[in-house]
Coordinates of C-alpha atoms and ligand atoms in Angstrom, one line a residue:
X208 CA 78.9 73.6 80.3
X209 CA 78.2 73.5 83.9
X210 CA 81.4 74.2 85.7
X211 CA 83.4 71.2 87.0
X212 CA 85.8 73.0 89.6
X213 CA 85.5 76.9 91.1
X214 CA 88.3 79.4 90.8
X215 CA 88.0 79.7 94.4
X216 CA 86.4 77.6 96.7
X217 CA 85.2 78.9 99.9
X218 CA 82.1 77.0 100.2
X219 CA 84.2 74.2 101.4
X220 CA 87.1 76.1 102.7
X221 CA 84.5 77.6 105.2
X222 CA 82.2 74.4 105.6
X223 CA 85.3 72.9 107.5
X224 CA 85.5 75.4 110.2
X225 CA 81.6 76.5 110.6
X226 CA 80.9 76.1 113.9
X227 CA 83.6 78.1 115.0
X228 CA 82.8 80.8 112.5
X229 CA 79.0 81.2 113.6
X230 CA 80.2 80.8 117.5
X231 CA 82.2 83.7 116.9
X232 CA 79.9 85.6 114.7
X233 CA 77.2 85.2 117.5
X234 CA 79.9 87.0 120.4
X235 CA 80.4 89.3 118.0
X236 CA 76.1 89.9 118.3
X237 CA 75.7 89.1 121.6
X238 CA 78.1 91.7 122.5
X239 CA 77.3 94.4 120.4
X240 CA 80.8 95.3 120.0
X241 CA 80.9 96.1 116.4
X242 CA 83.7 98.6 115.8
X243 CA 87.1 98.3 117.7
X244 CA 86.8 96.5 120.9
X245 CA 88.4 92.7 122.1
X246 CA 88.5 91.1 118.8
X247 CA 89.8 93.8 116.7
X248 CA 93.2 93.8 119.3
X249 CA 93.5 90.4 119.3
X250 CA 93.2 89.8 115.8
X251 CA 96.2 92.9 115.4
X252 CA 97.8 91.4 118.0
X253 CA 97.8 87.3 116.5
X254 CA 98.7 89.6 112.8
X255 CA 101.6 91.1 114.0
X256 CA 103.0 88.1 115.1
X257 CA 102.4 86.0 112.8
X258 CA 103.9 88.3 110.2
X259 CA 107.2 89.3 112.5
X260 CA 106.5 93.1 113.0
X261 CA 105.8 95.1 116.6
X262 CA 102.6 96.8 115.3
X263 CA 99.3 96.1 113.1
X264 CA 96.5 98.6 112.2
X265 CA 93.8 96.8 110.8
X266 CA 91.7 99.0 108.3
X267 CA 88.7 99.0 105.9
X268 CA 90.8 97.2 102.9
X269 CA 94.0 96.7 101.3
X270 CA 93.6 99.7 99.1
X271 CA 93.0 102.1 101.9
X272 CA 96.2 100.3 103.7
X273 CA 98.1 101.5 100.9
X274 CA 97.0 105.1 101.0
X275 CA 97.1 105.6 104.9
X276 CA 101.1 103.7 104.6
X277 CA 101.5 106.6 101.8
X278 CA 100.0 109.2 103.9
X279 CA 102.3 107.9 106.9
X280 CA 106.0 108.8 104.5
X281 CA 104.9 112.9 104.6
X282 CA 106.5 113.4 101.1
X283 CA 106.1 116.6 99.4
X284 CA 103.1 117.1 96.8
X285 CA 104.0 115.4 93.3
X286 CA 107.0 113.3 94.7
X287 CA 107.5 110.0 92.8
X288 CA 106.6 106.9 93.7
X289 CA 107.9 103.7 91.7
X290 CA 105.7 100.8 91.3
X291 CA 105.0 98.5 88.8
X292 CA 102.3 98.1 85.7
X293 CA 101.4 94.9 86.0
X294 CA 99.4 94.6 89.4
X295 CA 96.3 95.3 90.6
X296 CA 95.1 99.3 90.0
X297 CA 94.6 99.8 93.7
X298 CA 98.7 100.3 94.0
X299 CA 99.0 103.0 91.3
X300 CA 95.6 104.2 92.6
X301 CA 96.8 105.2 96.1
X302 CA 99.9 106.9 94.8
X303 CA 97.6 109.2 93.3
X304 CA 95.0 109.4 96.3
X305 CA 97.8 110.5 98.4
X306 CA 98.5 113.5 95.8
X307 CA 101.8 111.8 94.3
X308 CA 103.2 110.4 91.4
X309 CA 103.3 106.6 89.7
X310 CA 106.7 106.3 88.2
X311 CA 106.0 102.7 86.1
X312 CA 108.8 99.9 86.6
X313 CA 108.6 97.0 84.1
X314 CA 108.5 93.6 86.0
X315 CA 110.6 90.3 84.9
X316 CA 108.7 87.6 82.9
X317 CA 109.4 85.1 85.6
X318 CA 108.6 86.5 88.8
X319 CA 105.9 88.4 87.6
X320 CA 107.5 91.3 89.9
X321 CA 109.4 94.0 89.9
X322 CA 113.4 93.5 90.3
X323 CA 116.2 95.3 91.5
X324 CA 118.1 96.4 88.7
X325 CA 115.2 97.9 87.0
X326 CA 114.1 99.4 90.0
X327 CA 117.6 101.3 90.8
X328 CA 117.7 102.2 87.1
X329 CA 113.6 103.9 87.7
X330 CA 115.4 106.3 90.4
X331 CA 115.5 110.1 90.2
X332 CA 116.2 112.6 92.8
X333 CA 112.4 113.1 92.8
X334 CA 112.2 109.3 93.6
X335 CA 111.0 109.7 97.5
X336 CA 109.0 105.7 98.2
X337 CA 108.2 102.6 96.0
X338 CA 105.4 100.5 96.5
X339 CA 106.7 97.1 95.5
X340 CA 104.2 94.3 95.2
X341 CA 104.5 91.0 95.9
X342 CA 102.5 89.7 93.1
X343 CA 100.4 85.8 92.7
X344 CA 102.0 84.8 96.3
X345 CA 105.4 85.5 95.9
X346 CA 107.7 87.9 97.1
X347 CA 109.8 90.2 95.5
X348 CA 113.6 89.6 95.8
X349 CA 113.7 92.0 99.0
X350 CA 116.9 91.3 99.8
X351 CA 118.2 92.7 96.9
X352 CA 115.6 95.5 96.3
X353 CA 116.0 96.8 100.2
X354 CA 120.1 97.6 99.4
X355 CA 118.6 99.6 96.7
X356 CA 116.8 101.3 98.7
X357 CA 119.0 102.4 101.4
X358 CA 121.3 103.4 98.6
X359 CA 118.8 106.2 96.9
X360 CA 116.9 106.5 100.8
X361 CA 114.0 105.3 98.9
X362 CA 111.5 104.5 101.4
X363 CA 109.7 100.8 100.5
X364 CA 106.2 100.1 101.1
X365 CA 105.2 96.2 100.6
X366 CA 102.0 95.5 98.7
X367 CA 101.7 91.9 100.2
X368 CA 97.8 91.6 99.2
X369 CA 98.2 88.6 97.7
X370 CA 101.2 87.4 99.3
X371 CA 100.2 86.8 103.3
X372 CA 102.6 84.1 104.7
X373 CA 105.2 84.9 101.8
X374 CA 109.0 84.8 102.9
X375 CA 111.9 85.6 101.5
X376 CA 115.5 85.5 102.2
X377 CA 117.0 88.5 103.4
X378 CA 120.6 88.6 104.9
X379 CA 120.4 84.8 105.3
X380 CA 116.9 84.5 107.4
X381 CA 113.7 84.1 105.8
X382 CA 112.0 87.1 106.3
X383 CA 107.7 87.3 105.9
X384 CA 106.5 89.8 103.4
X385 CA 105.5 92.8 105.0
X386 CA 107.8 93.1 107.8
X387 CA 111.0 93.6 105.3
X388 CA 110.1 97.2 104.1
X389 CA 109.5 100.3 106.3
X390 CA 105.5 99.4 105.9
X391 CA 103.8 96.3 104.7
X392 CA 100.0 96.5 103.9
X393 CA 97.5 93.7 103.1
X394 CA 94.1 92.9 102.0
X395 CA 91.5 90.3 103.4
X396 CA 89.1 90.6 100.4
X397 CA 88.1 86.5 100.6
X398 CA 90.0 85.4 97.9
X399 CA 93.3 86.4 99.5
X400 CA 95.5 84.3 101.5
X401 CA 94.0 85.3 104.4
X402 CA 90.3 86.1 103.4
X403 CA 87.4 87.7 105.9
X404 CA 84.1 87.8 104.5
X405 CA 83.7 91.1 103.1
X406 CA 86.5 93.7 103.0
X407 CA 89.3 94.3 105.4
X408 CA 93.1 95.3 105.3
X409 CA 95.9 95.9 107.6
X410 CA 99.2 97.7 108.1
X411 CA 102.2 96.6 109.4
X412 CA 105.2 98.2 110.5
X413 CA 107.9 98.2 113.5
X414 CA 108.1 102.2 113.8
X415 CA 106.9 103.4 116.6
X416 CA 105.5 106.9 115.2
X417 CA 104.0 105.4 112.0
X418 CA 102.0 103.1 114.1
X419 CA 100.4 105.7 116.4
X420 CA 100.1 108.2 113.6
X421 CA 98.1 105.6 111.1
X422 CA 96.0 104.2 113.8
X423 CA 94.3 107.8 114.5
X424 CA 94.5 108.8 110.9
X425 CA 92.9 105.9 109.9
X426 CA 90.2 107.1 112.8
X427 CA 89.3 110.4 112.0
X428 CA 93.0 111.8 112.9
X429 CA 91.7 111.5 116.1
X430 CA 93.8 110.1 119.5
X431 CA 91.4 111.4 121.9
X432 CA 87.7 111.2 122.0
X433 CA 86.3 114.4 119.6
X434 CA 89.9 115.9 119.5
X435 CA 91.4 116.4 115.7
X436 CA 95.2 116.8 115.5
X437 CA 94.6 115.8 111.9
X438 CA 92.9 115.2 109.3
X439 CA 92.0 111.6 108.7
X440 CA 89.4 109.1 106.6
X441 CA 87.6 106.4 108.4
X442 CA 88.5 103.5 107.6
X443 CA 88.3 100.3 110.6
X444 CA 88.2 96.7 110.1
X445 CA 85.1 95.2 111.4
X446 CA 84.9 93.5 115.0
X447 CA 83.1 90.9 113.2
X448 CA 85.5 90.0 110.2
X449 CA 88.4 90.5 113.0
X450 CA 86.4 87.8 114.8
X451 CA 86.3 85.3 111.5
X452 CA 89.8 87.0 111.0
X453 CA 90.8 85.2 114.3
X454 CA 89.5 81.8 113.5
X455 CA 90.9 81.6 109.8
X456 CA 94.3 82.5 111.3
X457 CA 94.7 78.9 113.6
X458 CA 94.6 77.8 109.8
X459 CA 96.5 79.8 107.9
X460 CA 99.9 77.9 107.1
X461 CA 97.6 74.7 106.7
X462 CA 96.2 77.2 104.0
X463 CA 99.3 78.1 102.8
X464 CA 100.9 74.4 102.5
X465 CA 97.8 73.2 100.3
X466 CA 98.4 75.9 97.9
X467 CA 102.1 75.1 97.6
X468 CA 100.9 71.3 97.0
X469 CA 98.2 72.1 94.3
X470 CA 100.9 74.5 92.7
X471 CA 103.5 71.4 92.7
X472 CA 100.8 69.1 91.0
X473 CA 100.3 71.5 88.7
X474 CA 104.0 71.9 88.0
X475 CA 104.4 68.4 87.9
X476 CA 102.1 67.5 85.2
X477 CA 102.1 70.5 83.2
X478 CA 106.4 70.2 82.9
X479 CA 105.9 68.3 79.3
X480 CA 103.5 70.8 78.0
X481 CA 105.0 72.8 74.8
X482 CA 102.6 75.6 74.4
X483 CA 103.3 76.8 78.2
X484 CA 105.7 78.4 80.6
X485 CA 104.5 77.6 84.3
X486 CA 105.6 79.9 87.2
X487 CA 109.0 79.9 88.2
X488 CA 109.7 79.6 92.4
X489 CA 112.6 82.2 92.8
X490 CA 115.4 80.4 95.4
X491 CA 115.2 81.4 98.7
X492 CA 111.6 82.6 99.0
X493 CA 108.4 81.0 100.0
X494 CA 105.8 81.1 97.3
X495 CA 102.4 81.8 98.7
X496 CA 100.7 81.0 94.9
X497 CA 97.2 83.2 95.6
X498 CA 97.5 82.2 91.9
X499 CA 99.0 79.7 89.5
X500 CA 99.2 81.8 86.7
X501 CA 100.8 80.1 83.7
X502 CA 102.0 82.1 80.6
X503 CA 100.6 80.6 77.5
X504 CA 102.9 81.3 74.0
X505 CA 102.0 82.1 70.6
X506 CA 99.0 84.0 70.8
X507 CA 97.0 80.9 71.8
X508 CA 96.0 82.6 75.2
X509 CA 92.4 83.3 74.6
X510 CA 91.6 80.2 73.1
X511 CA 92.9 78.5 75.9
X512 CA 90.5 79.8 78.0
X513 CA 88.3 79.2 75.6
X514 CA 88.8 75.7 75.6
X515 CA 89.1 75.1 78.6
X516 CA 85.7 77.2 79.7
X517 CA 83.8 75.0 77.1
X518 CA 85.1 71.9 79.6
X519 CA 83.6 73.4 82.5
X520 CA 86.8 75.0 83.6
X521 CA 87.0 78.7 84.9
X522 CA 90.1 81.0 84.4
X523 CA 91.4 84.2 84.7
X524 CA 93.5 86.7 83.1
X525 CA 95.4 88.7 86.1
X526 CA 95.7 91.5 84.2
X527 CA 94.4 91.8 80.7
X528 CA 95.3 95.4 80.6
X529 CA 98.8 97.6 82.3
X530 CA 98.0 100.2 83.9
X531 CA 100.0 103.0 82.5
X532 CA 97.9 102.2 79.2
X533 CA 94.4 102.8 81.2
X534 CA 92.9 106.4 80.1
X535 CA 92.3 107.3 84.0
X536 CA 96.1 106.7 84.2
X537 CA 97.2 107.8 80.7
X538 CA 95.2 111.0 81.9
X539 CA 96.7 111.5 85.4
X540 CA 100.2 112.4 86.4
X541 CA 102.8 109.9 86.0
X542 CA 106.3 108.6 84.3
X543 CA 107.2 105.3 82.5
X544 CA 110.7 104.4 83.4
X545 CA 112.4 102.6 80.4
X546 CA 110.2 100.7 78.5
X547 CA 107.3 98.1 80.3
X548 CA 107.7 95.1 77.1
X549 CA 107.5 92.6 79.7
X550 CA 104.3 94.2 81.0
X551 CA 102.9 94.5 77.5
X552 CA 103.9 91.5 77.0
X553 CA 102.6 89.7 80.4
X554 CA 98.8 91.2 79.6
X555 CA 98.9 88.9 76.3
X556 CA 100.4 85.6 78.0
X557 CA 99.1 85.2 81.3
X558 CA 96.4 82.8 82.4
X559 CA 95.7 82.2 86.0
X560 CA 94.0 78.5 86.7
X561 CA 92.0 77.2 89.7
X562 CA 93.7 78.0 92.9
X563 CA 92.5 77.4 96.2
X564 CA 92.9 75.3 99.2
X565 CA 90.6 72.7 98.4
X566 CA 92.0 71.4 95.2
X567 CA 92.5 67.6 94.7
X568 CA 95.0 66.1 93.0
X569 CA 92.0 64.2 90.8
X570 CA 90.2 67.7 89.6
X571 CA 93.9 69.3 88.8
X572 CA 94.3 65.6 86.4
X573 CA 91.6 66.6 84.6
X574 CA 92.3 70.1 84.3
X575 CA 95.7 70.0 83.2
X576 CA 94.7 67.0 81.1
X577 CA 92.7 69.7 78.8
X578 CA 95.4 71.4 78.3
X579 CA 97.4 68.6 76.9
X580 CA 94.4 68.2 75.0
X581 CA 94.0 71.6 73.7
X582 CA 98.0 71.8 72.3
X583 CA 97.8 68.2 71.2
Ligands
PLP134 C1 93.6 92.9 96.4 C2 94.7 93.8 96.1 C3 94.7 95.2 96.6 C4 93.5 95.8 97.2 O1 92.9 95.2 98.2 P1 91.4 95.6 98.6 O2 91.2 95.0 99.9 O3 90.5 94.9 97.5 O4 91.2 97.0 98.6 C5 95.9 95.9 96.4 N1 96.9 95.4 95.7 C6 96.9 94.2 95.2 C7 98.2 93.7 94.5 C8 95.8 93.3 95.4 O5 95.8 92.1 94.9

């Protein structure tokens, strides 16, 4: 059946703001100012303060943000790096990159994310940085997880890919994801949050050194023109996505607040169905919902989304698959701390439905009205 509603809509996300997209699209030609220049600075400066650090270093994508924040700790070959199963690869990916090793965390059944105690109890003497991520649009309970950290001197890098605008409550002020850690890194890929159209990442952080060490490493390792202190990778954001970058950021919280309302329709009128747990909102955070990703019991998963493709509804299963069980990973250095049941667990259950920020309350009636079909 033809589809009735997209996973995520950018057609009309971007129809809304054209003109302004193509004006700035057409500078961008006009100019000829393709790499670095006047956009790229103003779209790290609007970043930086939107998210509540004193530096961003925009870069090619989120994973290579997470191996040039890796790259930035200088830990010694082989040093371990906690992070959890259940994520995206690119997390466990750039542990590796960067010569060091994944030490898996299991994450709670609620939050989707990885918490404190299980994150103190991962800790070894080996245990040098995690990488915690901020999964679906919500953070991680930072306040808690940072007191670990200071405790061990574990050094925390934020995965906030899918969790731009994010806040959480640390020492009574809501902080933003990706300013509570030592670095925070991001993605643009155009399903995130904050999408550009192609791929593009940043780095945040408020230490001084970091900042000028990843911006020329993330430029050759070079600070002046053809000299090499280091060696780097290449990896820049585009002055054209900065550009669309720029013009996507004067919406961003009116982004935000229209995921937050599909996600409380959702809620609302999926609160009497049996066969389903919906996401939880931990107090005192800000949930960004990238994705409403339900957890359906029983083994009925599959034929869910079955079901519901057959009525012209796309979903998707974030992640059908942990990462420590992956042969690239199985085959590469790394330690499972504990046991990852909720991970195992999560892979089976999980069903992520339409997200976006052009979802009516009509098209989520009839979507959630299949499901109440399909237990009935
Ligand atoms: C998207 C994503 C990344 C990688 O971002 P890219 O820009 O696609 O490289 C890393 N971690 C998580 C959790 C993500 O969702």
């Amino acid at each position: 059946m033809q589809k009735i509603v997209e996973m995520c809509d950018l057609k009309r996300q971007t129809a809304k703001i054209r003109s302004e997209i193509d004006a700035s699209i057409n500078e961008s030609i006009e100019s000829t100012a393709f790499i670095k220049g006047a956009k790229v600075a103003e779209f790290e400066k609007n970043a930086a303060a939107y998210i509540g650090t004193k530096h961003c270093i925009s870069v090619g994508n989120g994973t290579d943000a997470l191996y040039i924040a890796l790259m930035m700790l200088n830990l010694a070959p082989g040093s371990e790096v906690i992070t959890p199963s259940f994520t995206f690869v690119a997390t466990a990916e750039a542990i590796l990159r960067a010569g060091l090793k994944p030490v898996f965390v299991d994450v709670s059944d609620s939050s989707f994310n990885i918490e404190a105690d299980a994150f103190e109890a991962a800790i070894t003497p080996d245990t040098k940085a995690a990488i915690i991520v901020h999964l679906f649009g919500q953070s991680a309970e930072m306040d808690s997880i940072m007191k670990v950290a200071k405790r061990h001197s574990v050094d925390i890098i934020e995965d906030f890919c899918q969790s731009f605008g994010a806040a959480y409550d640390v020492d009574g002020k809501m902080k933003k994801a990706g300013s509570i850690g030592k670095i925070g890194c991001t993605s643009f890929f155009p399903s995130k949050n904050l999408g550009c159209f192609g791929d593009g990442g940043a780095i945040f952080t408020d230490d001084d050194t970091i900042a000028d060490n990843a911006r020329a490493f993330a430029n050759h390792g070079m600070r002046v023109k053809y000299t090499y202190d280091s060696v780097g990778v290449n990896s820049r954001l585009d002055a054209m996505q900065a550009g669309i970058l720029n013009v996507k950021m004067k919406y961003v919280d009116s982004y935000l607040e229209a995921r937050r309302k599909a996600a409380s329709t959702y809620r609302k009128m999926l609160s009497e169905v049996d066969g389903i747990i919906v996401p939880s909102e931990k107090e005192g955070c800000l949930h960004t919902y990238n994705q409403f990703t339900i957890r359906v019991k029983d083994g009925k998963r599959d034929e869910l989304k079955a079901f519901l493709e057959e009525n012209g509804i796309p979903s998707m299963i974030y992640y059908p698959y942990p990462i420590h069980q992956q042969k690239a990973y199985l085959e590469s250095p790394h330690r499972i701390a504990g046991n990852l049941c909720n991970t195992e667990k999560l892979c089976k259950e999980v069903l992520s439905l339409p997200m976006h920020t052009e979802l009516e309350e009509g098209i989520i009636e009839t979507i959630t009205s299949k499901i109440k079909r399909f237990f009935e």
